[in-house]
Amino acid sequence: MKSNVALIGFMGMGKTVVGKALAERLRKGFAELDALIVQRVGKSISEIFRQDGEIAFREVEIEVTKEVAGRKNLVIACGGGVVLNKINIDRLRENAVIVYLTASPAVILKRTLVDGEARPLLNVSDRGKEIKELLRFRKPFYERAADITVNTSRLSVDEVVERILSELNRYEGLH
Ligand code: S3P
């Protein structure tokens, strides 16, 4: 039996806000991988990318994912790139049902416009084009990892949480 739920999906999917609400409903703890990485390194995500580079960020992401994946009874909000290293998903899957939150590129663009600097990978001149390219590359990774998929394009946060809860109910193996 698995006792964790891991939320994966592209930036701007609401993994953090949905994850917190879901954790409350399931009476589980909540862990956000990006926040733990920031705590561990003592720098913001954009500082890590700028000063140390993406590869260094991914190395810390692997370490932190390993630690969190080994804990029990958690809803885990993962960074959008967690699927890029298969080892992360293999470790999460041992004790987590993996929920993939998706949305259309247009919705992602709208949702990520508000955070400006915070997302170094989207800090480019043509953000819409970058989103489409990253999505095209990553889609198979997300799809392969997912036990449950929820399209959030037309849903509020509360509706996404309800949808996940009903899918989890039908999913055998979470306790
Ligand atoms: C990333 C997503 C970010 C953060 C980092 C890299 C990605 O997390 O981990 O900027 O590669 O998609 P969010 O998905 O929470 O924005």
mmCIF file of C-alpha atoms and ligand atoms in Angstrom:
data_model
loop_
_atom_site.group_PDB
_atom_site.id
_atom_site.type_symbol
_atom_site.label_atom_id
_atom_site.label_comp_id
_atom_site.label_asym_id
_atom_site.label_seq_id
_atom_site.Cartn_x
_atom_site.Cartn_y
_atom_site.Cartn_z
ATOM 1 C CA MET A 1 0.000 0.000 0.000
ATOM 2 C CA LYS A 2 1.116 3.548 -0.754
ATOM 3 C CA SER A 3 0.611 6.411 1.671
ATOM 4 C CA ASN A 4 1.932 9.365 -0.378
ATOM 5 C CA VAL A 5 0.466 11.343 -3.251
ATOM 6 C CA ALA A 6 2.942 13.081 -5.570
ATOM 7 C CA LEU A 7 1.759 15.929 -7.789
ATOM 8 C CA ILE A 8 3.649 16.370 -11.035
ATOM 9 C CA GLY A 9 3.123 18.596 -14.053
ATOM 10 C CA PHE A 10 4.337 21.718 -15.778
ATOM 11 C CA MET A 11 5.016 25.039 -14.049
ATOM 12 C CA GLY A 12 1.846 26.988 -13.312
ATOM 13 C CA MET A 13 -0.352 23.930 -12.774
ATOM 14 C CA GLY A 14 -1.053 24.890 -9.175
ATOM 15 C CA LYS A 15 0.784 21.892 -7.704
ATOM 16 C CA THR A 16 1.592 23.805 -4.508
ATOM 17 C CA VAL A 17 -1.817 25.321 -3.813
ATOM 18 C CA VAL A 18 -3.654 22.152 -4.850
ATOM 19 C CA GLY A 19 -1.192 20.045 -2.839
ATOM 20 C CA LYS A 20 -1.759 21.997 0.379
ATOM 21 C CA ALA A 21 -5.540 21.743 0.061
ATOM 22 C CA LEU A 22 -5.362 18.060 -0.832
ATOM 23 C CA ALA A 23 -3.112 17.337 2.158
ATOM 24 C CA GLU A 24 -5.682 18.915 4.459
ATOM 25 C CA ARG A 25 -8.513 16.903 2.985
ATOM 26 C CA LEU A 26 -6.556 13.656 3.212
ATOM 27 C CA ARG A 27 -5.143 14.551 6.644
ATOM 28 C CA LYS A 28 -1.637 14.044 5.391
ATOM 29 C CA GLY A 29 1.482 16.162 5.719
ATOM 30 C CA PHE A 30 2.582 18.441 2.897
ATOM 31 C CA ALA A 31 6.039 18.728 1.348
ATOM 32 C CA GLU A 32 7.107 21.010 -1.490
ATOM 33 C CA LEU A 33 10.306 19.905 -3.184
ATOM 34 C CA ASP A 34 11.256 23.378 -4.472
ATOM 35 C CA ALA A 35 10.905 24.888 -0.985
ATOM 36 C CA LEU A 36 13.086 22.130 0.478
ATOM 37 C CA ILE A 37 15.711 22.765 -2.218
ATOM 38 C CA VAL A 38 15.718 26.499 -1.396
ATOM 39 C CA GLN A 39 16.103 25.655 2.292
ATOM 40 C CA ARG A 40 18.898 23.160 1.635
ATOM 41 C CA VAL A 41 20.955 25.428 -0.635
ATOM 42 C CA GLY A 42 20.137 28.693 1.114
ATOM 43 C CA LYS A 43 19.381 30.462 -2.198
ATOM 44 C CA SER A 44 16.257 31.108 -4.254
ATOM 45 C CA ILE A 45 15.535 28.840 -7.235
ATOM 46 C CA SER A 46 16.495 31.614 -9.658
ATOM 47 C CA GLU A 47 19.767 32.256 -7.784
ATOM 48 C CA ILE A 48 20.611 28.554 -7.943
ATOM 49 C CA PHE A 49 19.970 28.489 -11.709
ATOM 50 C CA ARG A 50 21.891 31.738 -12.273
ATOM 51 C CA GLN A 51 24.885 31.057 -10.037
ATOM 52 C CA ASP A 52 25.233 27.272 -10.110
ATOM 53 C CA GLY A 53 23.365 26.248 -13.284
ATOM 54 C CA GLU A 54 20.504 23.883 -14.015
ATOM 55 C CA ILE A 55 22.600 20.719 -13.610
ATOM 56 C CA ALA A 56 23.538 21.682 -10.054
ATOM 57 C CA PHE A 57 19.860 22.376 -9.344
ATOM 58 C CA ARG A 58 18.883 18.935 -10.692
ATOM 59 C CA GLU A 59 21.476 17.269 -8.442
ATOM 60 C CA VAL A 60 19.975 18.839 -5.330
ATOM 61 C CA GLU A 61 16.494 17.993 -6.652
ATOM 62 C CA ILE A 62 17.525 14.313 -6.875
ATOM 63 C CA GLU A 63 18.844 14.322 -3.275
ATOM 64 C CA VAL A 64 15.789 16.055 -1.838
ATOM 65 C CA THR A 65 13.376 13.862 -3.826
ATOM 66 C CA LYS A 66 15.106 10.768 -2.485
ATOM 67 C CA GLU A 67 14.676 11.932 1.102
ATOM 68 C CA VAL A 68 11.041 12.941 0.724
ATOM 69 C CA ALA A 69 10.118 9.826 -1.278
ATOM 70 C CA GLY A 70 11.222 7.725 1.682
ATOM 71 C CA ARG A 71 8.856 9.454 4.099
ATOM 72 C CA LYS A 72 5.226 8.366 4.695
ATOM 73 C CA ASN A 73 1.777 9.916 4.634
ATOM 74 C CA LEU A 74 2.588 13.023 2.586
ATOM 75 C CA VAL A 75 1.220 14.998 -0.306
ATOM 76 C CA ILE A 76 4.319 16.007 -2.275
ATOM 77 C CA ALA A 77 4.319 18.961 -4.680
ATOM 78 C CA CYS A 78 7.141 18.334 -7.149
ATOM 79 C CA GLY A 79 8.946 20.855 -9.339
ATOM 80 C CA GLY A 80 7.963 20.763 -13.004
ATOM 81 C CA GLY A 81 11.225 19.122 -14.045
ATOM 82 C CA VAL A 82 11.224 16.269 -11.538
ATOM 83 C CA VAL A 83 10.258 13.811 -14.291
ATOM 84 C CA LEU A 84 13.413 14.559 -16.284
ATOM 85 C CA ASN A 85 15.457 12.206 -14.114
ATOM 86 C CA LYS A 86 13.837 8.791 -14.108
ATOM 87 C CA ILE A 87 15.382 7.934 -10.755
ATOM 88 C CA ASN A 88 13.126 10.574 -9.126
ATOM 89 C CA ILE A 89 9.948 8.942 -10.411
ATOM 90 C CA ASP A 90 11.188 5.448 -9.567
ATOM 91 C CA ARG A 91 11.807 6.558 -5.988
ATOM 92 C CA LEU A 92 8.549 8.489 -5.638
ATOM 93 C CA ARG A 93 6.523 5.618 -7.080
ATOM 94 C CA GLU A 94 7.646 3.213 -4.360
ATOM 95 C CA ASN A 95 5.360 4.918 -1.895
ATOM 96 C CA ALA A 96 3.285 7.427 -3.900
ATOM 97 C CA VAL A 97 0.341 7.495 -6.258
ATOM 98 C CA ILE A 98 1.461 9.926 -8.966
ATOM 99 C CA VAL A 99 -1.041 12.561 -10.052
ATOM 100 C CA TYR A 100 -0.322 14.537 -13.216
ATOM 101 C CA LEU A 101 -1.899 17.983 -13.504
ATOM 102 C CA THR A 102 -2.108 19.264 -17.069
ATOM 103 C CA ALA A 103 -3.450 22.321 -18.888
ATOM 104 C CA SER A 104 -3.310 23.801 -22.371
ATOM 105 C CA PRO A 105 -0.268 25.928 -23.345
ATOM 106 C CA ALA A 106 -2.496 29.044 -23.428
ATOM 107 C CA VAL A 107 -3.637 28.454 -19.849
ATOM 108 C CA ILE A 108 -0.079 27.775 -18.728
ATOM 109 C CA LEU A 109 1.089 31.026 -20.343
ATOM 110 C CA LYS A 110 -1.618 32.979 -18.530
ATOM 111 C CA ARG A 111 -0.903 31.329 -15.188
ATOM 112 C CA THR A 112 2.861 31.796 -15.392
ATOM 113 C CA LEU A 113 2.769 35.454 -16.480
ATOM 114 C CA VAL A 114 2.246 36.589 -12.920
ATOM 115 C CA ASP A 115 5.422 35.180 -11.399
ATOM 116 C CA GLY A 116 8.011 36.909 -13.610
ATOM 117 C CA GLU A 117 11.471 36.207 -12.178
ATOM 118 C CA ALA A 118 10.544 33.205 -10.038
ATOM 119 C CA ARG A 119 10.735 30.689 -12.896
ATOM 120 C CA PRO A 120 14.171 30.894 -14.495
ATOM 121 C CA LEU A 121 13.285 28.494 -17.320
ATOM 122 C CA LEU A 122 10.515 30.835 -18.484
ATOM 123 C CA ASN A 123 12.577 33.976 -18.180
ATOM 124 C CA VAL A 124 13.017 34.262 -21.950
ATOM 125 C CA SER A 125 11.846 36.742 -24.576
ATOM 126 C CA ASP A 126 9.163 34.503 -26.131
ATOM 127 C CA ARG A 127 7.601 32.726 -23.178
ATOM 128 C CA GLY A 128 4.714 31.260 -25.203
ATOM 129 C CA LYS A 129 7.102 29.575 -27.628
ATOM 130 C CA GLU A 130 9.309 28.290 -24.797
ATOM 131 C CA ILE A 131 6.298 26.763 -23.022
ATOM 132 C CA LYS A 132 5.233 24.937 -26.190
ATOM 133 C CA GLU A 133 8.740 23.602 -26.797
ATOM 134 C CA LEU A 134 9.290 22.465 -23.210
ATOM 135 C CA LEU A 135 5.846 20.858 -23.161
ATOM 136 C CA ARG A 136 6.418 18.997 -26.403
ATOM 137 C CA PHE A 137 9.619 17.535 -24.968
ATOM 138 C CA ARG A 138 8.249 16.767 -21.510
ATOM 139 C CA LYS A 139 4.763 15.469 -22.283
ATOM 140 C CA PRO A 140 5.864 11.840 -22.731
ATOM 141 C CA PHE A 141 7.776 11.984 -19.448
ATOM 142 C CA TYR A 142 4.726 13.232 -17.550
ATOM 143 C CA GLU A 143 2.416 10.753 -19.249
ATOM 144 C CA ARG A 144 4.675 7.821 -18.561
ATOM 145 C CA ALA A 145 4.949 8.751 -14.889
ATOM 146 C CA ALA A 146 1.228 9.380 -14.259
ATOM 147 C CA ASP A 147 -1.115 7.017 -12.411
ATOM 148 C CA ILE A 148 -3.894 9.611 -12.538
ATOM 149 C CA THR A 149 -4.232 12.599 -14.906
ATOM 150 C CA VAL A 150 -6.364 15.685 -14.285
ATOM 151 C CA ASN A 151 -6.788 18.429 -16.881
ATOM 152 C CA THR A 152 -7.011 21.638 -14.853
ATOM 153 C CA SER A 153 -7.626 24.095 -17.732
ATOM 154 C CA ARG A 154 -11.263 24.777 -16.886
ATOM 155 C CA LEU A 155 -11.229 23.925 -13.198
ATOM 156 C CA SER A 156 -10.830 26.000 -10.028
ATOM 157 C CA VAL A 157 -8.416 24.862 -7.326
ATOM 158 C CA ASP A 158 -11.293 23.391 -5.312
ATOM 159 C CA GLU A 159 -12.579 21.523 -8.340
ATOM 160 C CA VAL A 160 -9.120 20.103 -9.049
ATOM 161 C CA VAL A 161 -8.904 18.880 -5.441
ATOM 162 C CA GLU A 162 -12.346 17.244 -5.683
ATOM 163 C CA ARG A 163 -11.438 15.589 -8.948
ATOM 164 C CA ILE A 164 -8.218 14.174 -7.493
ATOM 165 C CA LEU A 165 -10.066 12.908 -4.411
ATOM 166 C CA SER A 166 -12.613 11.073 -6.521
ATOM 167 C CA GLU A 167 -9.914 9.571 -8.754
ATOM 168 C CA LEU A 168 -7.960 8.480 -5.657
ATOM 169 C CA ASN A 169 -11.090 6.802 -4.305
ATOM 170 C CA ARG A 170 -11.280 4.684 -7.401
ATOM 171 C CA TYR A 171 -7.564 4.011 -7.280
ATOM 172 C CA GLU A 172 -6.776 0.957 -5.256
ATOM 173 C CA GLY A 173 -3.685 1.020 -3.170
ATOM 174 C CA LEU A 174 -3.640 4.375 -1.358
ATOM 175 C CA HIS A 175 -4.172 4.331 2.363
HETATM 176 C C1 S3P B 1 11.125 23.747 -13.031
HETATM 177 C C2 S3P B 1 9.996 24.038 -12.315
HETATM 178 C C3 S3P B 1 10.013 24.820 -11.078
HETATM 179 C C4 S3P B 1 11.381 24.712 -10.396
HETATM 180 C C5 S3P B 1 12.463 25.073 -11.357
HETATM 181 C C6 S3P B 1 12.474 24.149 -12.576
HETATM 182 C C7 S3P B 1 10.996 22.974 -14.294
HETATM 183 O O1 S3P B 1 8.996 24.342 -10.201
HETATM 184 O O2 S3P B 1 11.598 23.420 -9.882
HETATM 185 O O3 S3P B 1 12.276 26.402 -11.750
HETATM 186 O O4 S3P B 1 12.022 22.470 -14.790
HETATM 187 O O5 S3P B 1 9.854 22.844 -14.797
HETATM 188 P P1 S3P B 1 7.411 24.653 -10.408
HETATM 189 O O6 S3P B 1 6.885 23.626 -11.357
HETATM 190 O O7 S3P B 1 6.846 24.494 -9.046
HETATM 191 O O8 S3P B 1 7.307 26.038 -10.941
#
